[in-house]
Short mmCIF file of C-alpha atoms and ligand atoms in Angstrom, two decimals:
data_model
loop_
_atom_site.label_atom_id
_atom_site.label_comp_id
_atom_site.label_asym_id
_atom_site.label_seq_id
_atom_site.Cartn_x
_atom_site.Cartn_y
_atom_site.Cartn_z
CA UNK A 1 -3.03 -0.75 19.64
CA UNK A 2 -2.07 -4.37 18.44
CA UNK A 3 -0.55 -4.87 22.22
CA UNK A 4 -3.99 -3.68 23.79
CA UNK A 5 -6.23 -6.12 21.04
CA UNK A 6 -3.94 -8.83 22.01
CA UNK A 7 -4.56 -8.23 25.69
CA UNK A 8 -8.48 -7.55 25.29
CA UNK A 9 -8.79 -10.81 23.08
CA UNK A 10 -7.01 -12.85 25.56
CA UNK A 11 -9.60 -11.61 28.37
CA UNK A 12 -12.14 -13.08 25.86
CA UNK A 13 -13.51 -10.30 24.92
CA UNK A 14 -14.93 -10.00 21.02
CA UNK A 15 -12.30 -7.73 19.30
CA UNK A 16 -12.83 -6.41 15.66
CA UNK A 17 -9.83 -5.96 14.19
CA UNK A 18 -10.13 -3.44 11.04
CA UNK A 19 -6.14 -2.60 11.19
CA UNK A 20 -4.54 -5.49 9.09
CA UNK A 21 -2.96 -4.95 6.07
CA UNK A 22 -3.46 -8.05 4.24
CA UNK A 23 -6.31 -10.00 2.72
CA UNK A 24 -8.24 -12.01 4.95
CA UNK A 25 -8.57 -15.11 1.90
CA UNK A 26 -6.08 -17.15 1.81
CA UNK A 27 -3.01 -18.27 -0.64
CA UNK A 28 -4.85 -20.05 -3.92
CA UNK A 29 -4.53 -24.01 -4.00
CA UNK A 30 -2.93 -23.61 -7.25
CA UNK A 31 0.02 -21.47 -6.02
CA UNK A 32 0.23 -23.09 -2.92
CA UNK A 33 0.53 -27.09 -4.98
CA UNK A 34 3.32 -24.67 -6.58
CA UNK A 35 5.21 -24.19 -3.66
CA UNK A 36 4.53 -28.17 -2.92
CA UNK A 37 5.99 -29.35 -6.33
CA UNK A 38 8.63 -26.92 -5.95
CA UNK A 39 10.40 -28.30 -2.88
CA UNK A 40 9.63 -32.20 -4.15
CA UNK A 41 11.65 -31.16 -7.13
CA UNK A 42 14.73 -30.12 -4.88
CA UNK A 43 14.04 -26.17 -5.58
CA UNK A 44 15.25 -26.10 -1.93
CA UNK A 45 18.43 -24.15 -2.26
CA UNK A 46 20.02 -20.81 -2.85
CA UNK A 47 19.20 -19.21 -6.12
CA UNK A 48 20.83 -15.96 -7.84
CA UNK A 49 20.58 -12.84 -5.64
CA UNK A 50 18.39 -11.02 -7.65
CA UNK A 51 15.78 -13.85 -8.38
CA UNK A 52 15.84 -17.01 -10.52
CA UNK A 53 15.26 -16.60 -14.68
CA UNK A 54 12.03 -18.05 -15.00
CA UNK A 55 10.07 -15.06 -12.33
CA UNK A 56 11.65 -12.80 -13.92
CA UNK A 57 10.32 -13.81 -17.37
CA UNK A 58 6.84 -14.63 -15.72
CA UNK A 59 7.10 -11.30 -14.04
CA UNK A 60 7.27 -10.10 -17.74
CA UNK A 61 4.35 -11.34 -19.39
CA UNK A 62 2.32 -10.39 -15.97
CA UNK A 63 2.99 -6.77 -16.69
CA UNK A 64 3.45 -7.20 -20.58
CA UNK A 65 -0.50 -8.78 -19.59
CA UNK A 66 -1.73 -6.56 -16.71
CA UNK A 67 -0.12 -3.11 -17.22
CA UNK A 68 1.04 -3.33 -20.85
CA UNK A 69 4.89 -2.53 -20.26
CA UNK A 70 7.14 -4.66 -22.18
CA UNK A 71 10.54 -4.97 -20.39
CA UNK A 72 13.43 -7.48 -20.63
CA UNK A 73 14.46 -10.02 -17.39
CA UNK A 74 17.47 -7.97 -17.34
CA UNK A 75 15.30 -5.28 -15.98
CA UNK A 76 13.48 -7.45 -13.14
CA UNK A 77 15.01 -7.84 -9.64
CA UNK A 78 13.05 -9.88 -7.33
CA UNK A 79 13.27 -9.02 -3.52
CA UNK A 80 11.63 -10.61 -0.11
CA UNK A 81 8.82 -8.34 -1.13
CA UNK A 82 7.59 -4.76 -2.11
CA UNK A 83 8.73 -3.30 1.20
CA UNK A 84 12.55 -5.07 0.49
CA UNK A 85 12.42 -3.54 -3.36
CA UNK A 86 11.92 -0.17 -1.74
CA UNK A 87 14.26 -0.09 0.54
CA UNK A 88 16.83 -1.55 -1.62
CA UNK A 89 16.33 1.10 -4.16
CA UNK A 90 16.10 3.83 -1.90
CA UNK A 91 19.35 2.34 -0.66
CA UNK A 92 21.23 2.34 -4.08
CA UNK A 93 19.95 5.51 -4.97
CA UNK A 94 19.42 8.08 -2.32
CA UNK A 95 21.87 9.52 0.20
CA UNK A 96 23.04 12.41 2.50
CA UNK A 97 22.40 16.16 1.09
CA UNK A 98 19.52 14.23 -1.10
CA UNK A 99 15.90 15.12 -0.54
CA UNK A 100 12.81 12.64 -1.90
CA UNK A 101 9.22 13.86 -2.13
CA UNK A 102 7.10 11.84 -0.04
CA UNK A 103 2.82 12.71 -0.51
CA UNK A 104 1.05 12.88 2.94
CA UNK A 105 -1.01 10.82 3.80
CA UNK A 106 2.30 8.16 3.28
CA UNK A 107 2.23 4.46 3.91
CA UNK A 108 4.23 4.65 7.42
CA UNK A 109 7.45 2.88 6.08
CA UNK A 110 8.62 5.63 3.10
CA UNK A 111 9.82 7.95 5.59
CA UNK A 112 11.94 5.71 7.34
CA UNK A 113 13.08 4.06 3.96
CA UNK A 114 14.48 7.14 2.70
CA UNK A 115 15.81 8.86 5.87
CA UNK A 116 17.63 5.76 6.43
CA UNK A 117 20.17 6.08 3.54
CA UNK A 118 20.72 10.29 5.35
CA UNK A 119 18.61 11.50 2.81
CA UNK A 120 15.64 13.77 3.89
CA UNK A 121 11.73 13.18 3.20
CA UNK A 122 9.95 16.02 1.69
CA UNK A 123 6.42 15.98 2.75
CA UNK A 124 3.73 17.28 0.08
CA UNK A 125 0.18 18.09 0.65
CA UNK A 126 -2.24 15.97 -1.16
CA UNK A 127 -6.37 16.93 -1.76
CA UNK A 128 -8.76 14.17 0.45
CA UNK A 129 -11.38 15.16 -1.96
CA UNK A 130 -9.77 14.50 -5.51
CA UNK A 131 -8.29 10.44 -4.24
CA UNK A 132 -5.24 12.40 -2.21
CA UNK A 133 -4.14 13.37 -5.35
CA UNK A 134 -0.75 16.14 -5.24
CA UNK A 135 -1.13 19.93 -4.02
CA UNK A 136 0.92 20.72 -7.04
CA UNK A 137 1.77 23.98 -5.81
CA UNK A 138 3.20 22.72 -2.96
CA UNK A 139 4.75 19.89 -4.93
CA UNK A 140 6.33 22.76 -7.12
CA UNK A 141 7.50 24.97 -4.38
CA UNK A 142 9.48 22.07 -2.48
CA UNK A 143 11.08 20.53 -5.51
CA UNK A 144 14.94 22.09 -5.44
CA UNK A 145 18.46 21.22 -6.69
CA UNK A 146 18.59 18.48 -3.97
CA UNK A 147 15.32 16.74 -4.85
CA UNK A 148 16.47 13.33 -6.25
CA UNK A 149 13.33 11.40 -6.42
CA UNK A 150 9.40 11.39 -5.82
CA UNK A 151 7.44 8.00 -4.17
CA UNK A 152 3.97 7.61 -5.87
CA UNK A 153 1.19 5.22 -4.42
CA UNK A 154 -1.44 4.73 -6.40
CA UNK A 155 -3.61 2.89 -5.04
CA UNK A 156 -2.64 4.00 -1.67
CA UNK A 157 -2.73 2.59 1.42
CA UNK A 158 -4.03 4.68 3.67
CA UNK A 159 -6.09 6.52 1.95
CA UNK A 160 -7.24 3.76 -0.80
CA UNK A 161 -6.90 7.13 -3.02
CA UNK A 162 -6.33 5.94 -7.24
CA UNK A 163 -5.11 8.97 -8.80
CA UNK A 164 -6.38 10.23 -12.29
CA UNK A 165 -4.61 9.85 -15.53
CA UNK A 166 -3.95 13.91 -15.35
CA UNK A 167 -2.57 13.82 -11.84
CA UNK A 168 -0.20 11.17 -12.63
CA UNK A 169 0.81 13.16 -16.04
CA UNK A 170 1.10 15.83 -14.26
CA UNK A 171 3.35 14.56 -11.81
CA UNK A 172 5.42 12.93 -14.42
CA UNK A 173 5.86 15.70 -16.38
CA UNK A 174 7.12 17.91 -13.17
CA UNK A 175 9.59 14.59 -12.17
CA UNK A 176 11.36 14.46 -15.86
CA UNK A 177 11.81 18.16 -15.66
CA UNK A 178 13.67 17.93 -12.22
CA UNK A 179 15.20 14.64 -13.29
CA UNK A 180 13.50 13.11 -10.55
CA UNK A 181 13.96 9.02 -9.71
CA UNK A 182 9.99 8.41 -9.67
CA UNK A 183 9.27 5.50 -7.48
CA UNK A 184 5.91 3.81 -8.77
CA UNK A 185 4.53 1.45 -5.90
CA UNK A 186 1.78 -0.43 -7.15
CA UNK A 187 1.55 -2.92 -4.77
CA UNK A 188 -2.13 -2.55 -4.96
CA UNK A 189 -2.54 -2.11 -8.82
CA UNK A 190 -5.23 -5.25 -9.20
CA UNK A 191 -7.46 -3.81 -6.34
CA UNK A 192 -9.30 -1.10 -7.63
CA UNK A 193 -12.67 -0.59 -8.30
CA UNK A 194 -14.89 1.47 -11.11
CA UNK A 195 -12.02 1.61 -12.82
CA UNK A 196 -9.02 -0.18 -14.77
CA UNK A 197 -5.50 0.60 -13.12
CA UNK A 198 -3.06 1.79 -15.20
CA UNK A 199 0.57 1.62 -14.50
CA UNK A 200 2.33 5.02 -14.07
CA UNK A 201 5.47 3.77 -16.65
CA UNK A 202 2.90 3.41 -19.13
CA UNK A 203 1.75 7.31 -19.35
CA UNK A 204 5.57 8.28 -20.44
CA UNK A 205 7.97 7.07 -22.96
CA UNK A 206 10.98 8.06 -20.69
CA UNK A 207 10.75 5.26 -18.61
CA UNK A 208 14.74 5.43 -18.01
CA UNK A 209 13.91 6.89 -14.27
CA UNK A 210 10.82 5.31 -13.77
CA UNK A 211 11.00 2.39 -11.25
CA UNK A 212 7.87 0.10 -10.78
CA UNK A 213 7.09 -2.04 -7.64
CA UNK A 214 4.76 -4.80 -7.50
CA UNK A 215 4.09 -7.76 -5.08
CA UNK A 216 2.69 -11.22 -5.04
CA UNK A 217 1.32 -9.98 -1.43
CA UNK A 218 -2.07 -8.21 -1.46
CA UNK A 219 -2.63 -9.28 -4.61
CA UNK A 220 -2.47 -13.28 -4.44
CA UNK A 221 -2.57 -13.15 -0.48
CA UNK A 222 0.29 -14.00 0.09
CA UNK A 223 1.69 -12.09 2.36
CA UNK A 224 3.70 -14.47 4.47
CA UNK A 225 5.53 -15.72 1.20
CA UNK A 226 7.78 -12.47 0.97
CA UNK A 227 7.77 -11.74 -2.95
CA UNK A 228 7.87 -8.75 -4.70
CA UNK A 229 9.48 -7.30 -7.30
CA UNK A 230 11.22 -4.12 -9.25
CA UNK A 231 10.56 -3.37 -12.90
CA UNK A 232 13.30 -0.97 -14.31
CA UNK A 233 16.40 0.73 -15.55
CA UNK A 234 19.09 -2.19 -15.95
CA UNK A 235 21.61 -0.65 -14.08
CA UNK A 236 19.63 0.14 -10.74
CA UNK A 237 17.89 -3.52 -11.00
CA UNK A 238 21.74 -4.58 -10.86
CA UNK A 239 22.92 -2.92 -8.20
CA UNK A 240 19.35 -3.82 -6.21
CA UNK A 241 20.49 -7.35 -6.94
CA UNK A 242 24.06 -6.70 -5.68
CA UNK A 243 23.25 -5.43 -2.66
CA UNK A 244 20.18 -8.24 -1.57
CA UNK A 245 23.00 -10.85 -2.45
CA UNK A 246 25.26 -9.24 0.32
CA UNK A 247 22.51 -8.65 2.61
CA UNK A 248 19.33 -11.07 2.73
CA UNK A 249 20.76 -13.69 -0.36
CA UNK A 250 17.92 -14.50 -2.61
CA UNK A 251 14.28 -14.54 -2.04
CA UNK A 252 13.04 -17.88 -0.79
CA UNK A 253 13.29 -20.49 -3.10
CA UNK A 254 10.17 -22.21 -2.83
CA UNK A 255 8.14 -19.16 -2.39
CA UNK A 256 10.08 -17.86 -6.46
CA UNK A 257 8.64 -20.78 -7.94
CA UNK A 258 5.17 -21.06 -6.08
CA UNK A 259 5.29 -16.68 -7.63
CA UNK A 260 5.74 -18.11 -10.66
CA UNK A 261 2.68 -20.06 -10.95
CA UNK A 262 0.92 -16.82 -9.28
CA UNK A 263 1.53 -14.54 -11.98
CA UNK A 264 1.24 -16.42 -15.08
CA UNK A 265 -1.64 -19.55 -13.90
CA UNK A 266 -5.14 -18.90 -13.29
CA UNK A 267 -6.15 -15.59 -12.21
CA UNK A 268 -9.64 -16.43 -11.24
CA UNK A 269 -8.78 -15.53 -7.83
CA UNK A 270 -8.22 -11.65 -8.26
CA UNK A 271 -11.77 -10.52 -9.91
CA UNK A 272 -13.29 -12.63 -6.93
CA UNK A 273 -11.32 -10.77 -4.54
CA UNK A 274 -12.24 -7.56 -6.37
CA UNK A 275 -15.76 -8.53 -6.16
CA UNK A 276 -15.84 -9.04 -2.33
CA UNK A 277 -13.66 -6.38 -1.83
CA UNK A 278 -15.48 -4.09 -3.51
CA UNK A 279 -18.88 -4.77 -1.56
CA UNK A 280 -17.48 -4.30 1.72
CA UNK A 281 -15.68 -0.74 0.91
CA UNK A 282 -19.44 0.08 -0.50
CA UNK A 283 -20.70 -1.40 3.25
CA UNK A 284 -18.57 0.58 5.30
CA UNK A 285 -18.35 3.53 3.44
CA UNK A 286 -22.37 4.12 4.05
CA UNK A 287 -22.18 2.85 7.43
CA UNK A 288 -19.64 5.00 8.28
CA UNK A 289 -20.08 8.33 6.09
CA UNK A 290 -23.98 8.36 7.77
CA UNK A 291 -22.70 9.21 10.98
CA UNK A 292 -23.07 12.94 11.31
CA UNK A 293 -19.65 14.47 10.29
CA UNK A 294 -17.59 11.67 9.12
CA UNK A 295 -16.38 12.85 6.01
CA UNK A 296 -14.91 10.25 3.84
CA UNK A 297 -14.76 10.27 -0.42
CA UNK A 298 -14.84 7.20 -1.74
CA UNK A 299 -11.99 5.58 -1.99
CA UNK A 300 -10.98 3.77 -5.62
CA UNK A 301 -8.77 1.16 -4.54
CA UNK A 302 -6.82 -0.98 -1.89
CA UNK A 303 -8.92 -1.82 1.10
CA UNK A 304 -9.26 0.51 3.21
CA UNK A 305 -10.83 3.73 4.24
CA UNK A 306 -9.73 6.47 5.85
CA UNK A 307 -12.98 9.30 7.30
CA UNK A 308 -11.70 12.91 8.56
CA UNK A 309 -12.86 12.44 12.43
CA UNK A 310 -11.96 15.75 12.84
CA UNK A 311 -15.23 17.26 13.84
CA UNK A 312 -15.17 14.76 17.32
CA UNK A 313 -11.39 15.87 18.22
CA UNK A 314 -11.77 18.76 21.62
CA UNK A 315 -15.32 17.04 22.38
CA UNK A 316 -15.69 15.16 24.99
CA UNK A 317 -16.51 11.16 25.60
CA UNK A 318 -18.15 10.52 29.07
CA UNK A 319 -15.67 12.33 31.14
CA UNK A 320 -12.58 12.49 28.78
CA UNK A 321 -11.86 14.97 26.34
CA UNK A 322 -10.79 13.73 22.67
CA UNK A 323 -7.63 14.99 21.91
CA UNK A 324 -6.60 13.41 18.76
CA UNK A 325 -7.61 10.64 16.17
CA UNK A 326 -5.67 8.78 18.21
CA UNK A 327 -7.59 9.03 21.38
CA UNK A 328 -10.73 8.42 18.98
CA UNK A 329 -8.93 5.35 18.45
CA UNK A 330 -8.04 4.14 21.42
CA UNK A 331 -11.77 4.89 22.95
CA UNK A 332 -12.94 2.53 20.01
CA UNK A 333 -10.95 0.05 20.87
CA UNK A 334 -11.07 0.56 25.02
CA UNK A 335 -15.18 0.74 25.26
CA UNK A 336 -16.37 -1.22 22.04
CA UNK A 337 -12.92 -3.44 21.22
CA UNK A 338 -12.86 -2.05 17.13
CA UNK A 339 -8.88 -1.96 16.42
CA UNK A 340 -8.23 1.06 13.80
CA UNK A 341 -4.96 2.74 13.39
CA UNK A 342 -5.13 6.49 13.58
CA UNK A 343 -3.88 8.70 11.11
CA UNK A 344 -0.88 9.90 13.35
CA UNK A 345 1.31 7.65 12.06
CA UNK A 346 0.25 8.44 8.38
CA UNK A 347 1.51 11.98 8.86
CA UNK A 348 -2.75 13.03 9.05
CA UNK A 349 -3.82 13.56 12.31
CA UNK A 350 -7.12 14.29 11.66
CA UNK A 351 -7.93 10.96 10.26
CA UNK A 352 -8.24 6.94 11.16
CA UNK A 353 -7.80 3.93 8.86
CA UNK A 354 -10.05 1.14 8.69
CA UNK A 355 -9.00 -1.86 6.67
CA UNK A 356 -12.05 -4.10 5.35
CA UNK A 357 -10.07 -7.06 4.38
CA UNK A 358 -12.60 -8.72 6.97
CA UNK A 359 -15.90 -10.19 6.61
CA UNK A 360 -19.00 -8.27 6.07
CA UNK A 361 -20.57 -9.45 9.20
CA UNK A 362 -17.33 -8.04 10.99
CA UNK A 363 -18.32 -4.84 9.09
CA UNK A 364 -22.04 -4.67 10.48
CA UNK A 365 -20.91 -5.58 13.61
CA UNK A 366 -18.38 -2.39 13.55
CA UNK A 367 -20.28 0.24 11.92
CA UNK A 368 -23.30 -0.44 14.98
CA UNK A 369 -20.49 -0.04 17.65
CA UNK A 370 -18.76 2.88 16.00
CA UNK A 371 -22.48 4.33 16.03
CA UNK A 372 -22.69 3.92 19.47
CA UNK A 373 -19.68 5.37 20.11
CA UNK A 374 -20.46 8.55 18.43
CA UNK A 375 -23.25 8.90 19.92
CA UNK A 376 -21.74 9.57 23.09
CA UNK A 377 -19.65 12.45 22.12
CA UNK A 378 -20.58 15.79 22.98
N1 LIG B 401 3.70 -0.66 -0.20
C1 LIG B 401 2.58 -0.39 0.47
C2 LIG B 401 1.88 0.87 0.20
C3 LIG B 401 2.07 -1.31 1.40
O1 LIG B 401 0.94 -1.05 2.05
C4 LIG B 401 2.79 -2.50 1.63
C5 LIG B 401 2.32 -3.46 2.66
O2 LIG B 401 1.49 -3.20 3.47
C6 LIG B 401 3.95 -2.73 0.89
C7 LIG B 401 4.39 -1.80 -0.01
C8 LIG B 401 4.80 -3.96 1.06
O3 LIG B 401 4.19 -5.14 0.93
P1 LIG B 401 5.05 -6.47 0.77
O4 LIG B 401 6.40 -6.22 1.36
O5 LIG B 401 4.29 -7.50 1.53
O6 LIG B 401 5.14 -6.74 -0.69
#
């Protein structure tokens, strides 16, 4: 899809491009002067593996602030990112004969994160109507003596799904019982809307298995800066450090200090995001749910949406028959250049994802073309 928008684009053509998974603001001035000072002071070199002192005690009093979990530096290890924390962990703690719990839809890099260390992803059913939240019975039925750990993503990206306080009790309370590793990525924790996010550590005193994942990406935009971090048992934290010192070193200097000032300077910038953000989910979510058939709850956080297309898969477009969300997709990006990503790759077929981390006009622009579209199918 990104191949074809790059080819349509260059032929001049006006693209839309509703698949990135960032936000479209950019990096704060304050952070970024940060990240200036930083490398006039000489912060220019390697620091410790796992992260210099001063994160790891802003990364406390963020979540000691944000998600009311008081934990010690000792339990911080800061990686080139959420998606490095996550693999590192599932690295250190997951390997052949193991099995980890995965909830479909998944964010397209857990599978490959835990199959990579020979362990094998469980797939669980999840409810589109109740914010993806677990099947439990299916949970239940595939939990065995091999299930080492469960990855939770509230808010989720695709779905944008925030479970409730039950669900997540719930699902804690089935995890201790199997001594389940819970995996807690949060990368999206400040974007939600209607709603205050509340970190899954927080809902259990047992926190001993409980590992949380944050990022300065989505939620400072920043992306491109590579920081994100692990909250945790001491000894796991450790032997993420370890094994980032051996493979990528440390996180980037200037970008640990510029994180610093993220997390514990202003925060103006995250209710304004919220704001916007929240305006154009309400936007699209009309423009798209009034289409006859597109069936999509609202989603509580993240950015993105993700309708049930289902009812236009077998019909037909002009001449070709609709196969798959996929060929949905590619039509929509073929006749009216909108770039989605279908739900294929999500492990749900039957869906696409739209991300709205673009401008409202964008939006408008979309929705009439996706109309259009629609139209057209019989
Ligand atoms: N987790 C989820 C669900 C994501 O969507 C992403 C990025 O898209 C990440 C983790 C990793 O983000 P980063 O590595 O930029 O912190």
């Amino acid at each position: 899809m990104t191949a074809k928008a790059v080819e349509l684009r260059s032929q001049g053509l006006d693209v839309l491009n509703f698949s990135v998974g960032e936000p479209d603001f950019n990096t704060p001035q304050n952070i970024i002067n940060a990240a200036k000072n930083a490398m006039d002071s000489g912060f220019t070199k390697y620091t410790p593996g796992s992260g210099i002192r001063e994160l790891k005690e802003a990364v406390c009093q963020k979540i000691d602030r944000d998600n009311n979990l008081s934990y010690s530096p000792e339990n911080v290890v800061v990686s080139c990112g959420g998606k490095h924390a996550l693999y590192n962990a599932c690295q250190v703690l997951f390997e052949h004969g193991d099995e980890v719990i995965i909830f479909t839809p998944y964010w397209v890099s857990f599978p490959d994160f835990v199959s990579v260390t020979g362990a094998k992803p469980i797939f669980v059913n999840t409810i589109s109507e109740r914010q993806y939240e677990p099947d439990f019975s299916d949970l239940e039925s595939k939990i065995n003596e091999n299930t080492k750990g469960i990855i939770i993503n509230s808010p989720s990206n695709p779905t944008g799904g925030v479970w409730s306080d039950e669900a997540i009790k719930k699902t804690l309370e089935i995890s201790h019982k199997n001594d389940l590793w819970v995996f807690s990525d949060e990368c999206y924790e400040q974007l939600v809307y209607d709603m205050t996010f509340k970190s899954i550590a927080t809902f259990t005193n047992d926190r001993d298995k409980v590992l949380t994942f944050q990022s300065c990406s989505k939620t400072y935009a920043m992306t491109g800066w590579r920081i994100g971090y692990t909250i945790g048992n001491q000894d796991v934290v450790k032997a993420m450090g370890k094994l980032q010192g051996q493979s990528t070193s440390c996180p980037n200097s200037i970008a640990q200090h510029a994180a610093v000032e993220a997390l514990i300077g202003n925060q103006d910038i995250i209710s304004n995001m919220v704001t916007k953000f929240k305006t154009r989910r309400d936007l699209i979510l009309d423009g798209l749910t009034s289409v006859d058939n597109i069936l999509c709850d609202t989603p509580k956080g993240a950015f993105y949406v993700f309708p049930d297309v289902s009812h236009y898969i077998n019909k037909s477009y002009k001449d070709k028959v609709i196969k798959s969300a996929n060929d949905l997709s590619m039509i929509l990006l073929e006749e009216k250049y909108i770039v989605t990503v279908s739900g294929e790759s999500f492990g749900a077929p039957n869906n696409i994802r739209f991300s709205y981390a673009t401008s409202e006009d964008v939006i408008h622009k979309m929705l009439d073309r996706f109309k259009t579209i629609l139209s057209l199918v019989k």
